[in-house]
PDB file of C-alpha atoms in Angstrom:
ATOM      1  CA  UNK A   1     126.449 110.879 123.048  1.00  0.00           C
ATOM      2  CA  UNK A   2     124.688 109.612 120.410  1.00  0.00           C
ATOM      3  CA  UNK A   3     122.656 112.083 118.390  1.00  0.00           C
ATOM      4  CA  UNK A   4     119.525 111.046 117.208  1.00  0.00           C
ATOM      5  CA  UNK A   5     118.771 111.669 113.839  1.00  0.00           C
ATOM      6  CA  UNK A   6     116.900 112.683 110.726  1.00  0.00           C
ATOM      7  CA  UNK A   7     117.875 109.062 109.583  1.00  0.00           C
ATOM      8  CA  UNK A   8     117.240 107.083 113.467  1.00  0.00           C
ATOM      9  CA  UNK A   9     113.551 108.596 113.632  1.00  0.00           C
ATOM     10  CA  UNK A  10     112.730 106.529 109.808  1.00  0.00           C
ATOM     11  CA  UNK A  11     113.802 103.219 111.446  1.00  0.00           C
ATOM     12  CA  UNK A  12     111.171 103.663 113.566  1.00  0.00           C
ATOM     13  CA  UNK A  13     108.926 104.543 111.235  1.00  0.00           C
ATOM     14  CA  UNK A  14     109.338 101.714 109.127  1.00  0.00           C
ATOM     15  CA  UNK A  15     109.206  99.216 112.405  1.00  0.00           C
ATOM     16  CA  UNK A  16     105.759 100.755 113.905  1.00  0.00           C
ATOM     17  CA  UNK A  17     104.622 100.378 110.074  1.00  0.00           C
ATOM     18  CA  UNK A  18     104.858  96.945 110.678  1.00  0.00           C
ATOM     19  CA  UNK A  19     102.797  96.689 113.243  1.00  0.00           C
ATOM     20  CA  UNK A  20      99.391  96.318 114.058  1.00  0.00           C
ATOM     21  CA  UNK A  21      97.417  99.717 113.417  1.00  0.00           C
ATOM     22  CA  UNK A  22      95.457  98.683 116.497  1.00  0.00           C
ATOM     23  CA  UNK A  23      98.378  99.686 118.092  1.00  0.00           C
ATOM     24  CA  UNK A  24     100.523 101.710 116.338  1.00  0.00           C
ATOM     25  CA  UNK A  25      99.768 105.392 115.607  1.00  0.00           C
ATOM     26  CA  UNK A  26     102.160 104.674 112.845  1.00  0.00           C
ATOM     27  CA  UNK A  27     101.039 101.394 111.820  1.00  0.00           C
ATOM     28  CA  UNK A  28      97.386 103.189 111.941  1.00  0.00           C
ATOM     29  CA  UNK A  29      98.423 106.148 109.694  1.00  0.00           C
ATOM     30  CA  UNK A  30     100.347 103.975 107.041  1.00  0.00           C
ATOM     31  CA  UNK A  31      97.056 101.517 106.734  1.00  0.00           C
ATOM     32  CA  UNK A  32      94.438 104.880 105.803  1.00  0.00           C
ATOM     33  CA  UNK A  33      97.147 105.605 102.630  1.00  0.00           C
ATOM     34  CA  UNK A  34      98.577 108.858 101.569  1.00  0.00           C
ATOM     35  CA  UNK A  35      95.508 110.716 102.139  1.00  0.00           C
ATOM     36  CA  UNK A  36      95.342 110.405 105.796  1.00  0.00           C
ATOM     37  CA  UNK A  37      98.917 110.445 106.226  1.00  0.00           C
ATOM     38  CA  UNK A  38      98.853 113.748 104.122  1.00  0.00           C
ATOM     39  CA  UNK A  39      97.041 115.948 105.363  1.00  0.00           C
ATOM     40  CA  UNK A  40      97.910 115.026 109.374  1.00  0.00           C
ATOM     41  CA  UNK A  41     100.978 116.664 107.462  1.00  0.00           C
ATOM     42  CA  UNK A  42      99.754 119.299 106.774  1.00  0.00           C
ATOM     43  CA  UNK A  43      98.182 120.121 110.232  1.00  0.00           C
ATOM     44  CA  UNK A  44     100.618 119.699 112.141  1.00  0.00           C
ATOM     45  CA  UNK A  45     102.631 122.371 109.874  1.00  0.00           C
ATOM     46  CA  UNK A  46      99.791 124.242 110.006  1.00  0.00           C
ATOM     47  CA  UNK A  47      99.811 124.557 114.344  1.00  0.00           C
ATOM     48  CA  UNK A  48     103.315 124.774 113.357  1.00  0.00           C
ATOM     49  CA  UNK A  49     103.032 127.978 111.417  1.00  0.00           C
ATOM     50  CA  UNK A  50     100.797 129.070 114.509  1.00  0.00           C
ATOM     51  CA  UNK A  51     103.560 128.704 116.569  1.00  0.00           C
ATOM     52  CA  UNK A  52     106.407 130.622 114.732  1.00  0.00           C
ATOM     53  CA  UNK A  53     104.484 133.490 114.231  1.00  0.00           C
ATOM     54  CA  UNK A  54     103.433 133.605 117.444  1.00  0.00           C
ATOM     55  CA  UNK A  55     107.035 133.418 119.192  1.00  0.00           C
ATOM     56  CA  UNK A  56     105.937 130.342 120.424  1.00  0.00           C
ATOM     57  CA  UNK A  57     109.430 128.632 120.672  1.00  0.00           C
ATOM     58  CA  UNK A  58     108.524 125.385 122.876  1.00  0.00           C
ATOM     59  CA  UNK A  59     105.983 124.387 120.527  1.00  0.00           C
ATOM     60  CA  UNK A  60     106.647 125.361 117.544  1.00  0.00           C
ATOM     61  CA  UNK A  61     110.199 122.845 118.462  1.00  0.00           C
ATOM     62  CA  UNK A  62     106.631 120.914 120.071  1.00  0.00           C
ATOM     63  CA  UNK A  63     105.223 121.452 116.396  1.00  0.00           C
ATOM     64  CA  UNK A  64     108.545 120.702 114.029  1.00  0.00           C
ATOM     65  CA  UNK A  65     108.794 117.570 115.764  1.00  0.00           C
ATOM     66  CA  UNK A  66     105.306 116.483 114.883  1.00  0.00           C
ATOM     67  CA  UNK A  67     106.006 118.000 111.132  1.00  0.00           C
ATOM     68  CA  UNK A  68     108.879 116.050 110.824  1.00  0.00           C
ATOM     69  CA  UNK A  69     107.520 112.673 112.138  1.00  0.00           C
ATOM     70  CA  UNK A  70     104.921 112.861 109.893  1.00  0.00           C
ATOM     71  CA  UNK A  71     106.771 113.845 107.058  1.00  0.00           C
ATOM     72  CA  UNK A  72     108.530 110.472 107.249  1.00  0.00           C
ATOM     73  CA  UNK A  73     105.171 108.817 107.140  1.00  0.00           C
ATOM     74  CA  UNK A  74     104.110 110.090 103.874  1.00  0.00           C
ATOM     75  CA  UNK A  75     107.995 109.672 102.397  1.00  0.00           C
ATOM     76  CA  UNK A  76     107.309 105.808 103.555  1.00  0.00           C
ATOM     77  CA  UNK A  77     104.181 105.771 102.069  1.00  0.00           C
ATOM     78  CA  UNK A  78     104.981 107.176  98.986  1.00  0.00           C
ATOM     79  CA  UNK A  79     107.555 104.896  98.983  1.00  0.00           C
ATOM     80  CA  UNK A  80     110.804 107.503  99.074  1.00  0.00           C
ATOM     81  CA  UNK A  81     113.990 106.918 101.326  1.00  0.00           C
ATOM     82  CA  UNK A  82     114.976 109.684 103.761  1.00  0.00           C
ATOM     83  CA  UNK A  83     118.384 109.429 101.566  1.00  0.00           C
ATOM     84  CA  UNK A  84     116.798 110.196  98.063  1.00  0.00           C
ATOM     85  CA  UNK A  85     115.541 113.938 100.288  1.00  0.00           C
ATOM     86  CA  UNK A  86     119.213 114.208 102.130  1.00  0.00           C
ATOM     87  CA  UNK A  87     120.754 114.134  98.132  1.00  0.00           C
ATOM     88  CA  UNK A  88     118.335 117.086  96.648  1.00  0.00           C
ATOM     89  CA  UNK A  89     119.032 118.702  99.506  1.00  0.00           C
ATOM     90  CA  UNK A  90     123.097 118.233  98.930  1.00  0.00           C
ATOM     91  CA  UNK A  91     122.523 118.704  95.618  1.00  0.00           C
ATOM     92  CA  UNK A  92     120.712 122.256  96.357  1.00  0.00           C
ATOM     93  CA  UNK A  93     123.257 122.892  98.455  1.00  0.00           C
ATOM     94  CA  UNK A  94     125.930 123.058  95.698  1.00  0.00           C
ATOM     95  CA  UNK A  95     124.847 126.864  94.732  1.00  0.00           C
ATOM     96  CA  UNK A  96     122.934 129.602  96.372  1.00  0.00           C
ATOM     97  CA  UNK A  97     119.038 129.818  97.536  1.00  0.00           C
ATOM     98  CA  UNK A  98     118.686 132.303  94.883  1.00  0.00           C
ATOM     99  CA  UNK A  99     120.332 131.143  91.792  1.00  0.00           C
ATOM    100  CA  UNK A 100     118.653 127.203  92.737  1.00  0.00           C
ATOM    101  CA  UNK A 101     114.966 128.520  93.085  1.00  0.00           C
ATOM    102  CA  UNK A 102     115.572 130.051  89.754  1.00  0.00           C
ATOM    103  CA  UNK A 103     116.876 127.487  88.109  1.00  0.00           C
ATOM    104  CA  UNK A 104     113.355 126.011  88.509  1.00  0.00           C
ATOM    105  CA  UNK A 105     111.313 128.774  87.800  1.00  0.00           C
ATOM    106  CA  UNK A 106     112.452 127.942  84.205  1.00  0.00           C
TER     107      UNK A 106
END
């Protein structure tokens, strides 16, 4: 069984961003620019938080998917490949979360 990955989703976002904005939500977001894409990401993040605090597991799953998708759109608009984010996560996991957080405060 093949596993669907965020890299697969990144490729789909890339492909769909090239479509007509009248035919693709992704293309419409990309065409609208970062303010619209980031606003939509924020809205989805709030909805995910609300599902989490109300312990609505089904809705949290749905909203988490929206957050991941919209994050990849925001990264696309910014020209930041997912691999850069993954490399940063890998770098951070080389130490404990508490040490990493402390290093950012200085």
